[in-house]
mmCIF file with all atom_site columns, C-alpha atoms in Angstrom:
data_model
loop_
_atom_site.group_PDB
_atom_site.id
_atom_site.type_symbol
_atom_site.label_atom_id
_atom_site.label_alt_id
_atom_site.label_comp_id
_atom_site.label_asym_id
_atom_site.label_entity_id
_atom_site.label_seq_id
_atom_site.pdbx_PDB_ins_code
_atom_site.Cartn_x
_atom_site.Cartn_y
_atom_site.Cartn_z
_atom_site.occupancy
_atom_site.B_iso_or_equiv
_atom_site.pdbx_formal_charge
_atom_site.auth_seq_id
_atom_site.auth_comp_id
_atom_site.auth_asym_id
_atom_site.auth_atom_id
_atom_site.pdbx_PDB_model_num
ATOM 1   C CA . GLU A 1 1   ? 0.007   0.000  0.005   1.00 89.00 ? 14  GLU A CA 1
ATOM 2   C CA . LEU A 1 2   ? 2.875   2.367  0.790   1.00 92.00 ? 15  LEU A CA 1
ATOM 3   C CA . GLN A 1 3   ? 4.431   1.569  -2.597  1.00 94.00 ? 16  GLN A CA 1
ATOM 4   C CA . GLN A 1 4   ? 1.113   2.368  -4.282  1.00 94.00 ? 17  GLN A CA 1
ATOM 5   C CA . LYS A 1 5   ? 0.957   5.746  -2.509  1.00 95.00 ? 18  LYS A CA 1
ATOM 6   C CA . VAL A 1 6   ? 4.531   6.534  -3.656  1.00 96.00 ? 19  VAL A CA 1
ATOM 7   C CA . GLU A 1 7   ? 3.627   5.651  -7.247  1.00 96.00 ? 20  GLU A CA 1
ATOM 8   C CA . GLU A 1 8   ? 0.494   7.814  -7.061  1.00 97.00 ? 21  GLU A CA 1
ATOM 9   C CA . THR A 1 9   ? 2.534   10.695 -5.684  1.00 97.00 ? 22  THR A CA 1
ATOM 10  C CA . GLU A 1 10  ? 5.069   10.379 -8.479  1.00 97.00 ? 23  GLU A CA 1
ATOM 11  C CA . LEU A 1 11  ? 2.247   10.250 -11.036 1.00 97.00 ? 24  LEU A CA 1
ATOM 12  C CA . LEU A 1 12  ? 0.684   13.393 -9.565  1.00 97.00 ? 25  LEU A CA 1
ATOM 13  C CA . LYS A 1 13  ? 4.052   15.184 -9.593  1.00 98.00 ? 26  LYS A CA 1
ATOM 14  C CA . MET A 1 14  ? 4.520   14.373 -13.278 1.00 97.00 ? 27  MET A CA 1
ATOM 15  C CA . GLU A 1 15  ? 0.981   15.536 -14.060 1.00 98.00 ? 28  GLU A CA 1
ATOM 16  C CA . LEU A 1 16  ? 1.579   18.771 -12.146 1.00 97.00 ? 29  LEU A CA 1
ATOM 17  C CA . GLN A 1 17  ? 4.800   19.353 -14.080 1.00 97.00 ? 30  GLN A CA 1
ATOM 18  C CA . MET A 1 18  ? 2.992   18.790 -17.386 1.00 97.00 ? 31  MET A CA 1
ATOM 19  C CA . LEU A 1 19  ? 0.272   21.250 -16.367 1.00 97.00 ? 32  LEU A CA 1
ATOM 20  C CA . GLU A 1 20  ? 2.843   23.861 -15.382 1.00 97.00 ? 33  GLU A CA 1
ATOM 21  C CA . THR A 1 21  ? 4.593   23.417 -18.729 1.00 95.00 ? 34  THR A CA 1
ATOM 22  C CA . GLU A 1 22  ? 1.288   23.854 -20.551 1.00 94.00 ? 35  GLU A CA 1
ATOM 23  C CA . ARG A 1 23  ? 0.462   26.935 -18.462 1.00 96.00 ? 36  ARG A CA 1
ATOM 24  C CA . VAL A 1 24  ? 3.771   28.537 -19.443 1.00 95.00 ? 37  VAL A CA 1
ATOM 25  C CA . ARG A 1 25  ? 3.224   27.672 -23.101 1.00 92.00 ? 38  ARG A CA 1
ATOM 26  C CA . LEU A 1 26  ? -0.251  29.190 -23.058 1.00 93.00 ? 39  LEU A CA 1
ATOM 27  C CA . SER A 1 27  ? 1.093   32.286 -21.297 1.00 94.00 ? 40  SER A CA 1
ATOM 28  C CA . LEU A 1 28  ? 3.636   32.781 -24.102 1.00 93.00 ? 41  LEU A CA 1
ATOM 29  C CA . VAL A 1 29  ? 0.932   32.378 -26.741 1.00 93.00 ? 42  VAL A CA 1
ATOM 30  C CA . GLU A 1 30  ? -1.261  34.877 -24.904 1.00 95.00 ? 43  GLU A CA 1
ATOM 31  C CA . GLU A 1 31  ? 1.544   37.450 -24.748 1.00 95.00 ? 44  GLU A CA 1
ATOM 32  C CA . LYS A 1 32  ? 2.313   37.074 -28.449 1.00 95.00 ? 45  LYS A CA 1
ATOM 33  C CA . LEU A 1 33  ? -1.407  37.353 -29.288 1.00 96.00 ? 46  LEU A CA 1
ATOM 34  C CA . MET A 1 34  ? -1.637  40.588 -27.282 1.00 97.00 ? 47  MET A CA 1
ATOM 35  C CA . ASP A 1 35  ? 1.386   41.995 -29.165 1.00 96.00 ? 48  ASP A CA 1
ATOM 36  C CA . VAL A 1 36  ? -0.159  41.071 -32.509 1.00 96.00 ? 49  VAL A CA 1
ATOM 37  C CA . LEU A 1 37  ? -3.500  42.619 -31.563 1.00 95.00 ? 50  LEU A CA 1
ATOM 38  C CA . GLN A 1 38  ? -1.762  45.805 -30.495 1.00 95.00 ? 51  GLN A CA 1
ATOM 39  C CA . LEU A 1 39  ? 0.076   46.048 -33.829 1.00 94.00 ? 52  LEU A CA 1
ATOM 40  C CA . LEU A 1 40  ? -3.190  45.444 -35.695 1.00 94.00 ? 53  LEU A CA 1
ATOM 41  C CA . GLN A 1 41  ? -4.820  48.235 -33.698 1.00 93.00 ? 54  GLN A CA 1
ATOM 42  C CA . GLN A 1 42  ? -1.951  50.624 -34.597 1.00 92.00 ? 55  GLN A CA 1
ATOM 43  C CA . LEU A 1 43  ? -2.235  49.700 -38.261 1.00 92.00 ? 56  LEU A CA 1
ATOM 44  C CA . ARG A 1 44  ? -5.992  50.190 -38.200 1.00 91.00 ? 57  ARG A CA 1
ATOM 45  C CA . ASP A 1 45  ? -5.440  53.627 -36.681 1.00 91.00 ? 58  ASP A CA 1
ATOM 46  C CA . LEU A 1 46  ? -3.024  54.367 -39.534 1.00 90.00 ? 59  LEU A CA 1
ATOM 47  C CA . ASN A 1 47  ? -5.699  53.320 -42.063 1.00 91.00 ? 60  ASN A CA 1
ATOM 48  C CA . ILE A 1 48  ? -3.831  50.368 -43.554 1.00 90.00 ? 61  ILE A CA 1
ATOM 49  C CA . SER A 1 49  ? -5.582  49.087 -46.639 1.00 91.00 ? 62  SER A CA 1
ATOM 50  C CA . LYS A 1 50  ? -7.370  45.740 -46.526 1.00 91.00 ? 63  LYS A CA 1
ATOM 51  C CA . ARG A 1 51  ? -5.269  44.647 -49.478 1.00 93.00 ? 64  ARG A CA 1
ATOM 52  C CA . ALA A 1 52  ? -1.989  45.378 -47.644 1.00 91.00 ? 65  ALA A CA 1
ATOM 53  C CA . LEU A 1 53  ? -3.217  43.645 -44.506 1.00 92.00 ? 66  LEU A CA 1
ATOM 54  C CA . GLY A 1 54  ? -4.337  40.669 -46.588 1.00 93.00 ? 67  GLY A CA 1
ATOM 55  C CA . LYS A 1 55  ? -0.886  40.435 -48.172 1.00 93.00 ? 68  LYS A CA 1
ATOM 56  C CA . ILE A 1 56  ? 0.714   40.417 -44.721 1.00 93.00 ? 69  ILE A CA 1
ATOM 57  C CA . LEU A 1 57  ? -1.617  37.655 -43.577 1.00 93.00 ? 70  LEU A CA 1
ATOM 58  C CA . LEU A 1 58  ? -1.137  35.568 -46.701 1.00 94.00 ? 71  LEU A CA 1
ATOM 59  C CA . SER A 1 59  ? 2.622   35.959 -46.446 1.00 92.00 ? 72  SER A CA 1
ATOM 60  C CA . THR A 1 60  ? 2.480   34.786 -42.823 1.00 92.00 ? 73  THR A CA 1
ATOM 61  C CA . LEU A 1 61  ? 0.355   31.765 -43.659 1.00 91.00 ? 74  LEU A CA 1
ATOM 62  C CA . GLU A 1 62  ? 2.562   30.875 -46.596 1.00 91.00 ? 75  GLU A CA 1
ATOM 63  C CA . SER A 1 63  ? 5.712   30.912 -44.505 1.00 89.00 ? 76  SER A CA 1
ATOM 64  C CA . CYS A 1 64  ? 4.052   28.815 -41.783 1.00 87.00 ? 77  CYS A CA 1
ATOM 65  C CA . ARG A 1 65  ? 2.552   26.219 -44.113 1.00 86.00 ? 78  ARG A CA 1
ATOM 66  C CA . ASP A 1 66  ? 4.882   23.466 -42.910 1.00 80.00 ? 79  ASP A CA 1
ATOM 67  C CA . PRO A 1 67  ? 5.205   23.516 -39.115 1.00 74.00 ? 80  PRO A CA 1
ATOM 68  C CA . GLN A 1 68  ? 8.746   23.411 -37.775 1.00 71.00 ? 81  GLN A CA 1
ATOM 69  C CA . PRO A 1 69  ? 9.525   20.427 -35.588 1.00 73.00 ? 82  PRO A CA 1
ATOM 70  C CA . GLY A 1 70  ? 9.663   21.185 -31.891 1.00 66.00 ? 83  GLY A CA 1
ATOM 71  C CA . LYS A 1 71  ? 7.749   24.480 -32.188 1.00 66.00 ? 84  LYS A CA 1
ATOM 72  C CA . ALA A 1 72  ? 4.096   24.920 -31.353 1.00 73.00 ? 85  ALA A CA 1
ATOM 73  C CA . HIS A 1 73  ? 2.336   25.790 -34.650 1.00 83.00 ? 86  HIS A CA 1
ATOM 74  C CA . PRO A 1 74  ? -0.041  28.456 -33.221 1.00 87.00 ? 87  PRO A CA 1
ATOM 75  C CA . PHE A 1 75  ? 2.872   30.217 -31.545 1.00 89.00 ? 88  PHE A CA 1
ATOM 76  C CA . GLU A 1 76  ? 4.931   29.965 -34.741 1.00 90.00 ? 89  GLU A CA 1
ATOM 77  C CA . VAL A 1 77  ? 2.103   31.572 -36.759 1.00 92.00 ? 90  VAL A CA 1
ATOM 78  C CA . LEU A 1 78  ? 1.614   34.361 -34.212 1.00 93.00 ? 91  LEU A CA 1
ATOM 79  C CA . ASP A 1 79  ? 5.357   35.012 -33.990 1.00 93.00 ? 92  ASP A CA 1
ATOM 80  C CA . THR A 1 80  ? 5.673   35.164 -37.793 1.00 93.00 ? 93  THR A CA 1
ATOM 81  C CA . LEU A 1 81  ? 2.632   37.438 -38.054 1.00 94.00 ? 94  LEU A CA 1
ATOM 82  C CA . TYR A 1 82  ? 4.133   39.672 -35.360 1.00 95.00 ? 95  TYR A CA 1
ATOM 83  C CA . HIS A 1 83  ? 7.373   40.032 -37.324 1.00 93.00 ? 96  HIS A CA 1
ATOM 84  C CA . GLU A 1 84  ? 5.472   40.634 -40.582 1.00 93.00 ? 97  GLU A CA 1
ATOM 85  C CA . LEU A 1 85  ? 3.426   43.359 -38.933 1.00 93.00 ? 98  LEU A CA 1
ATOM 86  C CA . THR A 1 86  ? 6.421   45.072 -37.359 1.00 91.00 ? 99  THR A CA 1
ATOM 87  C CA . ALA A 1 87  ? 8.057   45.177 -40.780 1.00 90.00 ? 100 ALA A CA 1
ATOM 88  C CA . CYS A 1 88  ? 5.055   47.026 -42.211 1.00 87.00 ? 101 CYS A CA 1
ATOM 89  C CA . GLU A 1 89  ? 6.094   50.313 -43.844 1.00 82.00 ? 102 GLU A CA 1
ATOM 90  C CA . LEU A 1 90  ? 3.255   52.242 -42.168 1.00 79.00 ? 103 LEU A CA 1
ATOM 91  C CA . LEU A 1 91  ? 4.621   51.402 -38.733 1.00 78.00 ? 104 LEU A CA 1
ATOM 92  C CA . GLN A 1 92  ? 8.218   52.079 -39.817 1.00 78.00 ? 105 GLN A CA 1
ATOM 93  C CA . SER A 1 93  ? 7.323   55.565 -41.133 1.00 76.00 ? 106 SER A CA 1
ATOM 94  C CA . GLN A 1 94  ? 5.352   56.470 -37.988 1.00 67.00 ? 107 GLN A CA 1
ATOM 95  C CA . PRO A 1 95  ? 6.961   59.204 -35.848 1.00 62.00 ? 108 PRO A CA 1
ATOM 96  C CA . PRO A 1 96  ? 8.386   57.779 -32.599 1.00 54.00 ? 109 PRO A CA 1
ATOM 97  C CA . GLU A 1 97  ? 6.325   60.025 -30.351 1.00 51.00 ? 110 GLU A CA 1
ATOM 98  C CA . LYS A 1 98  ? 3.117   58.857 -32.056 1.00 50.00 ? 111 LYS A CA 1
ATOM 99  C CA . ALA A 1 99  ? 4.080   55.200 -31.660 1.00 47.00 ? 112 ALA A CA 1
ATOM 100 C CA . GLN A 1 100 ? 4.715   55.652 -27.955 1.00 47.00 ? 113 GLN A CA 1
ATOM 101 C CA . SER A 1 101 ? 1.488   57.557 -27.352 1.00 45.00 ? 114 SER A CA 1
ATOM 102 C CA . ARG A 1 102 ? -0.474  54.787 -29.081 1.00 43.00 ? 115 ARG A CA 1
ATOM 103 C CA . GLN A 1 103 ? 1.085   52.162 -26.852 1.00 46.00 ? 116 GLN A CA 1
ATOM 104 C CA . SER A 1 104 ? 0.127   54.055 -23.743 1.00 42.00 ? 117 SER A CA 1
ATOM 105 C CA . LEU A 1 105 ? -3.598  53.900 -24.456 1.00 43.00 ? 118 LEU A CA 1
ATOM 106 C CA . SER A 1 106 ? -5.664  52.507 -21.579 1.00 44.00 ? 119 SER A CA 1
ATOM 107 C CA . ASN A 1 107 ? -6.930  49.584 -23.660 1.00 48.00 ? 120 ASN A CA 1
ATOM 108 C CA . PRO A 1 108 ? -5.182  49.546 -27.046 1.00 48.00 ? 121 PRO A CA 1
ATOM 109 C CA . LEU A 1 109 ? -6.606  46.128 -27.921 1.00 48.00 ? 122 LEU A CA 1
ATOM 110 C CA . VAL A 1 110 ? -10.229 47.065 -28.397 1.00 44.00 ? 123 VAL A CA 1
ATOM 111 C CA . ILE A 1 111 ? -10.923 46.720 -32.070 1.00 45.00 ? 124 ILE A CA 1
ATOM 112 C CA . SER A 1 112 ? -14.345 47.793 -33.224 1.00 43.00 ? 125 SER A CA 1
ATOM 113 C CA . CYS A 1 113 ? -15.755 45.915 -36.198 1.00 38.00 ? 126 CYS A CA 1
#
């Protein structure tokens, strides 16, 4: 019976470790998603064309067509989209003081449809 309790304890420890790993992974995905949404908000405020935004999205999806081994596919797509958005010419040409003021909004992630 003592051996069974030890085995159960080890099993619970492994399960807890897996849950913690998953929590960290989800936290990273959430952070990247928030960054992407913030960039989309900035681009919307700069009146990016739907065509340009569509090209960015299609470029992202094309480059993430084949998932890389060892990398979570949703995170890979978000990370690639983030880099594609930051490379957008509208954001590059934006004056630094405007970029900082946009980031200091109380809730920059509210996107009205």
